[in-house]
């Protein structure tokens, strides 16, 4: 290792220690960075490395490598170097490279520029919340007069407006700082140098460990900025397919509710019967009858028809896969329960109603059909029966409402508000 490379490595170590001391909840991430020392620009007379402004931010790539220009590393204070390491970790952990919006993949284009600044705003917001002073000229929500605590996607449109205003003679938004591929997803030629990039699996393991550490520190009342805590909790929250969960709940509910075993002579039992005068007695086989499910749809108007129709269609598919049920009995309900619709195709369902909500009417009407299970699709903004029906009730709770939780006797499955 030559002299400038050794001094650069020492500088990186000092900067990483400084950063870990400022944000101990990110220490695991900081010590997972792999430094890649680049070939420096040199002064023509002295031959010493000089700062390259293109590497002011010590850019990172998705393999958790930080690309270090020796001239820049040796020229800036250790605390500024450490600040940029924390900034790079922010891009990596939040996976800005994977979130680049359509149209922002054109290097040098305005959309790419806006995204880079929006991603910087999301990251720098938390650094300011930790009390760290930002280097001059970088983007932050406070400097732009924007609300804190938002995602890059939310800052994007506002930065676009500010940037266009600046182009018409307004105040500059901020200097554009190149944070590398971890921010905009665009490959750089200098990434060919060095090795040690983390694989996708290693990145996932690292992020999970980091998230667990942050949540534990927050639970112990350590000082963790709110943005980092929100990220950690979302990272640890398992993404469960609502269709699979609904199918499992329905399947369990209908078989619990009806006992589910009957005898049939449509096929003989495998067990041999006792001997008779004309041979062995044929025994019936056991069979589970197709369960009957009544669906109550909240058509009060608080959930859009398009979302309801999509959910009913999805639910019909789930019922068919989970229970083998093709016929569907649907009750639309606002303040009153509307007549039962028995359909074989979802397209035949007519969503009628509007106005107030009282699903007690609809649930009572569904219970009167004596199904094996009642499924209610609602946003929850309704009074509920004081006593549970005799059959299991599953509530598909559409996201978006601020209503209280359904009663404890109902099995609740959260559903997406946009039915994606």
PDB file of N, CA and C in Angstrom, residues 173-245:
ATOM      1  N   UNK A 173     -32.141  25.547  -5.482  1.00  0.00           N
ATOM      2  CA  UNK A 173     -32.590  24.559  -4.507  1.00  0.00           C
ATOM      3  C   UNK A 173     -31.428  24.102  -3.648  1.00  0.00           C
ATOM      4  N   UNK A 174     -30.391  23.630  -4.246  1.00  0.00           N
ATOM      5  CA  UNK A 174     -29.186  23.169  -3.555  1.00  0.00           C
ATOM      6  C   UNK A 174     -28.226  22.663  -4.620  1.00  0.00           C
ATOM      7  N   UNK A 175     -26.973  22.513  -4.219  1.00  0.00           N
ATOM      8  CA  UNK A 175     -26.004  21.951  -5.147  1.00  0.00           C
ATOM      9  C   UNK A 175     -26.304  20.461  -5.350  1.00  0.00           C
ATOM     10  N   UNK A 176     -26.107  19.999  -6.587  1.00  0.00           N
ATOM     11  CA  UNK A 176     -26.316  18.589  -6.855  1.00  0.00           C
ATOM     12  C   UNK A 176     -25.063  17.826  -6.454  1.00  0.00           C
ATOM     13  N   UNK A 177     -25.207  16.890  -5.542  1.00  0.00           N
ATOM     14  CA  UNK A 177     -24.084  16.104  -5.048  1.00  0.00           C
ATOM     15  C   UNK A 177     -24.280  14.671  -5.508  1.00  0.00           C
ATOM     16  N   UNK A 178     -23.266  14.097  -6.137  1.00  0.00           N
ATOM     17  CA  UNK A 178     -23.354  12.742  -6.647  1.00  0.00           C
ATOM     18  C   UNK A 178     -23.086  11.757  -5.514  1.00  0.00           C
ATOM     19  N   UNK A 179     -24.126  11.006  -5.122  1.00  0.00           N
ATOM     20  CA  UNK A 179     -23.979  10.050  -4.014  1.00  0.00           C
ATOM     21  C   UNK A 179     -23.735   8.638  -4.513  1.00  0.00           C
ATOM     22  N   UNK A 180     -23.621   8.459  -5.832  1.00  0.00           N
ATOM     23  CA  UNK A 180     -23.322   7.141  -6.367  1.00  0.00           C
ATOM     24  C   UNK A 180     -24.564   6.329  -6.698  1.00  0.00           C
ATOM     25  N   UNK A 181     -24.320   5.087  -7.075  1.00  0.00           N
ATOM     26  CA  UNK A 181     -25.402   4.211  -7.544  1.00  0.00           C
ATOM     27  C   UNK A 181     -26.392   3.875  -6.443  1.00  0.00           C
ATOM     28  N   UNK A 182     -25.980   3.957  -5.193  1.00  0.00           N
ATOM     29  CA  UNK A 182     -26.908   3.634  -4.121  1.00  0.00           C
ATOM     30  C   UNK A 182     -28.061   4.628  -4.046  1.00  0.00           C
ATOM     31  N   UNK A 183     -27.881   5.807  -4.666  1.00  0.00           N
ATOM     32  CA  UNK A 183     -28.940   6.812  -4.647  1.00  0.00           C
ATOM     33  C   UNK A 183     -29.802   6.767  -5.895  1.00  0.00           C
ATOM     34  N   UNK A 184     -29.178   6.592  -7.065  1.00  0.00           N
ATOM     35  CA  UNK A 184     -29.950   6.709  -8.306  1.00  0.00           C
ATOM     36  C   UNK A 184     -29.962   5.444  -9.158  1.00  0.00           C
ATOM     37  N   UNK A 185     -29.271   4.404  -8.733  1.00  0.00           N
ATOM     38  CA  UNK A 185     -29.315   3.134  -9.467  1.00  0.00           C
ATOM     39  C   UNK A 185     -28.494   3.111 -10.744  1.00  0.00           C
ATOM     40  N   UNK A 186     -27.745   4.173 -11.030  1.00  0.00           N
ATOM     41  CA  UNK A 186     -26.967   4.242 -12.272  1.00  0.00           C
ATOM     42  C   UNK A 186     -25.534   3.791 -12.015  1.00  0.00           C
ATOM     43  N   UNK A 187     -25.066   2.834 -12.818  1.00  0.00           N
ATOM     44  CA  UNK A 187     -23.718   2.294 -12.638  1.00  0.00           C
ATOM     45  C   UNK A 187     -22.667   3.332 -13.003  1.00  0.00           C
ATOM     46  N   UNK A 188     -21.539   3.316 -12.295  1.00  0.00           N
ATOM     47  CA  UNK A 188     -20.413   4.210 -12.574  1.00  0.00           C
ATOM     48  C   UNK A 188     -19.219   3.376 -13.024  1.00  0.00           C
ATOM     49  N   UNK A 189     -18.359   4.016 -13.843  1.00  0.00           N
ATOM     50  CA  UNK A 189     -17.184   3.298 -14.342  1.00  0.00           C
ATOM     51  C   UNK A 189     -16.218   2.956 -13.213  1.00  0.00           C
ATOM     52  N   UNK A 190     -16.119   3.799 -12.196  1.00  0.00           N
ATOM     53  CA  UNK A 190     -15.154   3.546 -11.120  1.00  0.00           C
ATOM     54  C   UNK A 190     -15.533   2.341 -10.263  1.00  0.00           C
ATOM     55  N   UNK A 191     -16.770   1.844 -10.412  1.00  0.00           N
ATOM     56  CA  UNK A 191     -17.179   0.692  -9.608  1.00  0.00           C
ATOM     57  C   UNK A 191     -16.462  -0.589 -10.025  1.00  0.00           C
ATOM     58  N   UNK A 192     -15.800  -0.540 -11.201  1.00  0.00           N
ATOM     59  CA  UNK A 192     -15.078  -1.728 -11.658  1.00  0.00           C
ATOM     60  C   UNK A 192     -13.881  -2.017 -10.766  1.00  0.00           C
ATOM     61  N   UNK A 193     -13.388  -0.971 -10.071  1.00  0.00           N
ATOM     62  CA  UNK A 193     -12.215  -1.172  -9.217  1.00  0.00           C
ATOM     63  C   UNK A 193     -12.619  -1.817  -7.902  1.00  0.00           C
ATOM     64  N   UNK A 194     -11.755  -2.674  -7.392  1.00  0.00           N
ATOM     65  CA  UNK A 194     -11.979  -3.259  -6.073  1.00  0.00           C
ATOM     66  C   UNK A 194     -13.004  -4.370  -6.082  1.00  0.00           C
ATOM     67  N   UNK A 195     -13.052  -5.117  -4.960  1.00  0.00           N
ATOM     68  CA  UNK A 195     -14.042  -6.190  -4.804  1.00  0.00           C
ATOM     69  C   UNK A 195     -14.744  -6.022  -3.480  1.00  0.00           C
ATOM     70  N   UNK A 196     -15.250  -7.123  -2.964  1.00  0.00           N
ATOM     71  CA  UNK A 196     -15.826  -7.081  -1.625  1.00  0.00           C
ATOM     72  C   UNK A 196     -17.257  -6.613  -1.560  1.00  0.00           C
ATOM     73  N   UNK A 197     -17.953  -6.604  -2.702  1.00  0.00           N
ATOM     74  CA  UNK A 197     -19.355  -6.182  -2.671  1.00  0.00           C
ATOM     75  C   UNK A 197     -20.209  -7.233  -1.975  1.00  0.00           C
ATOM     76  N   UNK A 198     -21.187  -6.789  -1.191  1.00  0.00           N
ATOM     77  CA  UNK A 198     -22.093  -7.718  -0.528  1.00  0.00           C
ATOM     78  C   UNK A 198     -23.087  -8.278  -1.535  1.00  0.00           C
ATOM     79  N   UNK A 199     -23.458  -9.541  -1.328  1.00  0.00           N
ATOM     80  CA  UNK A 199     -24.494 -10.137  -2.168  1.00  0.00           C
ATOM     81  C   UNK A 199     -25.867  -9.680  -1.675  1.00  0.00           C
ATOM     82  N   UNK A 200     -26.902  -9.992  -2.457  1.00  0.00           N
ATOM     83  CA  UNK A 200     -28.264  -9.612  -2.051  1.00  0.00           C
ATOM     84  C   UNK A 200     -28.646 -10.254  -0.720  1.00  0.00           C
ATOM     85  N   UNK A 201     -28.250 -11.512  -0.541  1.00  0.00           N
ATOM     86  CA  UNK A 201     -28.570 -12.201   0.710  1.00  0.00           C
ATOM     87  C   UNK A 201     -27.864 -11.540   1.883  1.00  0.00           C
ATOM     88  N   UNK A 202     -26.579 -11.218   1.677  1.00  0.00           N
ATOM     89  CA  UNK A 202     -25.821 -10.563   2.756  1.00  0.00           C
ATOM     90  C   UNK A 202     -26.412  -9.203   3.098  1.00  0.00           C
ATOM     91  N   UNK A 203     -26.874  -8.494   2.087  1.00  0.00           N
ATOM     92  CA  UNK A 203     -27.507  -7.192   2.339  1.00  0.00           C
ATOM     93  C   UNK A 203     -28.779  -7.374   3.153  1.00  0.00           C
ATOM     94  N   UNK A 204     -29.579  -8.356   2.784  1.00  0.00           N
ATOM     95  CA  UNK A 204     -30.840  -8.583   3.508  1.00  0.00           C
ATOM     96  C   UNK A 204     -30.587  -8.952   4.968  1.00  0.00           C
ATOM     97  N   UNK A 205     -29.579  -9.811   5.187  1.00  0.00           N
ATOM     98  CA  UNK A 205     -29.247 -10.212   6.557  1.00  0.00           C
ATOM     99  C   UNK A 205     -28.752  -9.004   7.353  1.00  0.00           C
ATOM    100  N   UNK A 206     -27.911  -8.206   6.713  1.00  0.00           N
ATOM    101  CA  UNK A 206     -27.381  -7.018   7.379  1.00  0.00           C
ATOM    102  C   UNK A 206     -28.503  -6.050   7.760  1.00  0.00           C
ATOM    103  N   UNK A 207     -29.407  -5.789   6.835  1.00  0.00           N
ATOM    104  CA  UNK A 207     -30.505  -4.859   7.110  1.00  0.00           C
ATOM    105  C   UNK A 207     -31.401  -5.383   8.237  1.00  0.00           C
ATOM    106  N   UNK A 208     -31.672  -6.678   8.234  1.00  0.00           N
ATOM    107  CA  UNK A 208     -32.516  -7.241   9.292  1.00  0.00           C
ATOM    108  C   UNK A 208     -31.845  -7.100  10.658  1.00  0.00           C
ATOM    109  N   UNK A 209     -30.529  -7.371  10.715  1.00  0.00           N
ATOM    110  CA  UNK A 209     -29.806  -7.230  11.980  1.00  0.00           C
ATOM    111  C   UNK A 209     -29.802  -5.779  12.437  1.00  0.00           C
ATOM    112  N   UNK A 210     -29.603  -4.874  11.492  1.00  0.00           N
ATOM    113  CA  UNK A 210     -29.608  -3.447  11.829  1.00  0.00           C
ATOM    114  C   UNK A 210     -30.978  -3.021  12.352  1.00  0.00           C
ATOM    115  N   UNK A 211     -32.021  -3.481  11.697  1.00  0.00           N
ATOM    116  CA  UNK A 211     -33.380  -3.118  12.124  1.00  0.00           C
ATOM    117  C   UNK A 211     -33.667  -3.652  13.525  1.00  0.00           C
ATOM    118  N   UNK A 212     -33.253  -4.881  13.803  1.00  0.00           N
ATOM    119  CA  UNK A 212     -33.480  -5.443  15.143  1.00  0.00           C
ATOM    120  C   UNK A 212     -32.736  -4.633  16.202  1.00  0.00           C
ATOM    121  N   UNK A 213     -31.513  -4.226  15.864  1.00  0.00           N
ATOM    122  CA  UNK A 213     -30.722  -3.443  16.820  1.00  0.00           C
ATOM    123  C   UNK A 213     -31.392  -2.102  17.102  1.00  0.00           C
ATOM    124  N   UNK A 214     -31.884  -1.447  16.056  1.00  0.00           N
ATOM    125  CA  UNK A 214     -32.527  -0.139  16.231  1.00  0.00           C
ATOM    126  C   UNK A 214     -33.793  -0.283  17.074  1.00  0.00           C
ATOM    127  N   UNK A 215     -34.602  -1.299  16.789  1.00  0.00           N
ATOM    128  CA  UNK A 215     -35.839  -1.494  17.559  1.00  0.00           C
ATOM    129  C   UNK A 215     -35.512  -1.770  19.025  1.00  0.00           C
ATOM    130  N   UNK A 216     -34.472  -2.573  19.267  1.00  0.00           N
ATOM    131  CA  UNK A 216     -34.088  -2.868  20.653  1.00  0.00           C
ATOM    132  C   UNK A 216     -33.624  -1.606  21.365  1.00  0.00           C
ATOM    133  N   UNK A 217     -32.845  -0.777  20.690  1.00  0.00           N
ATOM    134  CA  UNK A 217     -32.383   0.469  21.301  1.00  0.00           C
ATOM    135  C   UNK A 217     -33.553   1.408  21.584  1.00  0.00           C
ATOM    136  N   UNK A 218     -34.496   1.469  20.644  1.00  0.00           N
ATOM    137  CA  UNK A 218     -35.662   2.333  20.860  1.00  0.00           C
ATOM    138  C   UNK A 218     -36.487   1.832  22.039  1.00  0.00           C
ATOM    139  N   UNK A 219     -36.615   0.510  22.152  1.00  0.00           N
ATOM    140  CA  UNK A 219     -37.376  -0.055  23.275  1.00  0.00           C
ATOM    141  C   UNK A 219     -36.687   0.241  24.600  1.00  0.00           C
ATOM    142  N   UNK A 220     -35.352   0.341  24.573  1.00  0.00           N
ATOM    143  CA  UNK A 220     -34.601   0.651  25.794  1.00  0.00           C
ATOM    144  C   UNK A 220     -34.482   2.153  26.019  1.00  0.00           C
ATOM    145  N   UNK A 221     -35.279   2.914  25.249  1.00  0.00           N
ATOM    146  CA  UNK A 221     -35.315   4.382  25.374  1.00  0.00           C
ATOM    147  C   UNK A 221     -33.984   5.029  25.023  1.00  0.00           C
ATOM    148  N   UNK A 222     -33.181   4.401  24.165  1.00  0.00           N
ATOM    149  CA  UNK A 222     -31.983   5.064  23.649  1.00  0.00           C
ATOM    150  C   UNK A 222     -32.409   6.117  22.637  1.00  0.00           C
ATOM    151  N   UNK A 223     -31.511   7.040  22.375  1.00  0.00           N
ATOM    152  CA  UNK A 223     -31.837   8.156  21.495  1.00  0.00           C
ATOM    153  C   UNK A 223     -31.731   7.717  20.039  1.00  0.00           C
ATOM    154  N   UNK A 224     -32.860   7.407  19.424  1.00  0.00           N
ATOM    155  CA  UNK A 224     -32.900   7.000  18.010  1.00  0.00           C
ATOM    156  C   UNK A 224     -33.866   7.926  17.286  1.00  0.00           C
ATOM    157  N   UNK A 225     -33.437   8.591  16.204  1.00  0.00           N
ATOM    158  CA  UNK A 225     -34.359   9.457  15.460  1.00  0.00           C
ATOM    159  C   UNK A 225     -35.591   8.680  14.987  1.00  0.00           C
ATOM    160  N   UNK A 226     -36.726   9.402  14.948  1.00  0.00           N
ATOM    161  CA  UNK A 226     -37.982   8.752  14.591  1.00  0.00           C
ATOM    162  C   UNK A 226     -37.964   8.115  13.217  1.00  0.00           C
ATOM    163  N   UNK A 227     -37.292   8.749  12.253  1.00  0.00           N
ATOM    164  CA  UNK A 227     -37.253   8.189  10.900  1.00  0.00           C
ATOM    165  C   UNK A 227     -36.576   6.831  10.864  1.00  0.00           C
ATOM    166  N   UNK A 228     -35.492   6.690  11.636  1.00  0.00           N
ATOM    167  CA  UNK A 228     -34.800   5.400  11.670  1.00  0.00           C
ATOM    168  C   UNK A 228     -35.640   4.351  12.373  1.00  0.00           C
ATOM    169  N   UNK A 229     -36.335   4.760  13.420  1.00  0.00           N
ATOM    170  CA  UNK A 229     -37.180   3.788  14.127  1.00  0.00           C
ATOM    171  C   UNK A 229     -38.323   3.325  13.228  1.00  0.00           C
ATOM    172  N   UNK A 230     -38.921   4.261  12.484  1.00  0.00           N
ATOM    173  CA  UNK A 230     -40.006   3.859  11.564  1.00  0.00           C
ATOM    174  C   UNK A 230     -39.477   2.892  10.523  1.00  0.00           C
ATOM    175  N   UNK A 231     -38.284   3.188   9.974  1.00  0.00           N
ATOM    176  CA  UNK A 231     -37.716   2.283   8.969  1.00  0.00           C
ATOM    177  C   UNK A 231     -37.534   0.887   9.559  1.00  0.00           C
ATOM    178  N   UNK A 232     -36.978   0.829  10.768  1.00  0.00           N
ATOM    179  CA  UNK A 232     -36.669  -0.474  11.369  1.00  0.00           C
ATOM    180  C   UNK A 232     -37.945  -1.284  11.602  1.00  0.00           C
ATOM    181  N   UNK A 233     -38.971  -0.633  12.094  1.00  0.00           N
ATOM    182  CA  UNK A 233     -40.208  -1.373  12.372  1.00  0.00           C
ATOM    183  C   UNK A 233     -40.850  -1.856  11.078  1.00  0.00           C
ATOM    184  N   UNK A 234     -40.798  -1.031  10.032  1.00  0.00           N
ATOM    185  CA  UNK A 234     -41.346  -1.469   8.747  1.00  0.00           C
ATOM    186  C   UNK A 234     -40.506  -2.589   8.148  1.00  0.00           C
ATOM    187  N   UNK A 235     -39.198  -2.518   8.365  1.00  0.00           N
ATOM    188  CA  UNK A 235     -38.309  -3.556   7.813  1.00  0.00           C
ATOM    189  C   UNK A 235     -38.564  -4.908   8.472  1.00  0.00           C
ATOM    190  N   UNK A 236     -38.913  -4.879   9.763  1.00  0.00           N
ATOM    191  CA  UNK A 236     -39.121  -6.130  10.483  1.00  0.00           C
ATOM    192  C   UNK A 236     -40.535  -6.660  10.355  1.00  0.00           C
ATOM    193  N   UNK A 237     -41.456  -5.788   9.895  1.00  0.00           N
ATOM    194  CA  UNK A 237     -42.835  -6.232   9.773  1.00  0.00           C
ATOM    195  C   UNK A 237     -42.947  -7.196   8.604  1.00  0.00           C
ATOM    196  N   UNK A 238     -43.343  -8.419   8.836  1.00  0.00           N
ATOM    197  CA  UNK A 238     -43.425  -9.363   7.726  1.00  0.00           C
ATOM    198  C   UNK A 238     -44.519  -8.990   6.743  1.00  0.00           C
ATOM    199  N   UNK A 239     -44.216  -9.082   5.493  1.00  0.00           N
ATOM    200  CA  UNK A 239     -45.217  -8.818   4.457  1.00  0.00           C
ATOM    201  C   UNK A 239     -46.025 -10.087   4.194  1.00  0.00           C
ATOM    202  N   UNK A 240     -47.252 -10.086   4.621  1.00  0.00           N
ATOM    203  CA  UNK A 240     -48.089 -11.263   4.483  1.00  0.00           C
ATOM    204  C   UNK A 240     -49.078 -11.053   3.345  1.00  0.00           C
ATOM    205  N   UNK A 241     -49.168 -11.987   2.455  1.00  0.00           N
ATOM    206  CA  UNK A 241     -50.136 -11.926   1.374  1.00  0.00           C
ATOM    207  C   UNK A 241     -51.528 -12.009   1.978  1.00  0.00           C
ATOM    208  N   UNK A 242     -52.343 -10.934   1.810  1.00  0.00           N
ATOM    209  CA  UNK A 242     -53.654 -10.913   2.450  1.00  0.00           C
ATOM    210  C   UNK A 242     -54.561 -11.996   1.876  1.00  0.00           C
ATOM    211  N   UNK A 243     -54.352 -12.371   0.616  1.00  0.00           N
ATOM    212  CA  UNK A 243     -55.192 -13.410   0.024  1.00  0.00           C
ATOM    213  C   UNK A 243     -54.925 -14.754   0.712  1.00  0.00           C
ATOM    214  N   UNK A 244     -53.636 -15.048   0.936  1.00  0.00           N
ATOM    215  CA  UNK A 244     -53.299 -16.304   1.602  1.00  0.00           C
ATOM    216  C   UNK A 244     -53.834 -16.317   3.028  1.00  0.00           C
ATOM    217  N   UNK A 245     -53.721 -15.159   3.702  1.00  0.00           N
ATOM    218  CA  UNK A 245     -54.203 -15.096   5.085  1.00  0.00           C
ATOM    219  C   UNK A 245     -55.724 -15.237   5.132  1.00  0.00           C
TER     220      UNK A 245
END
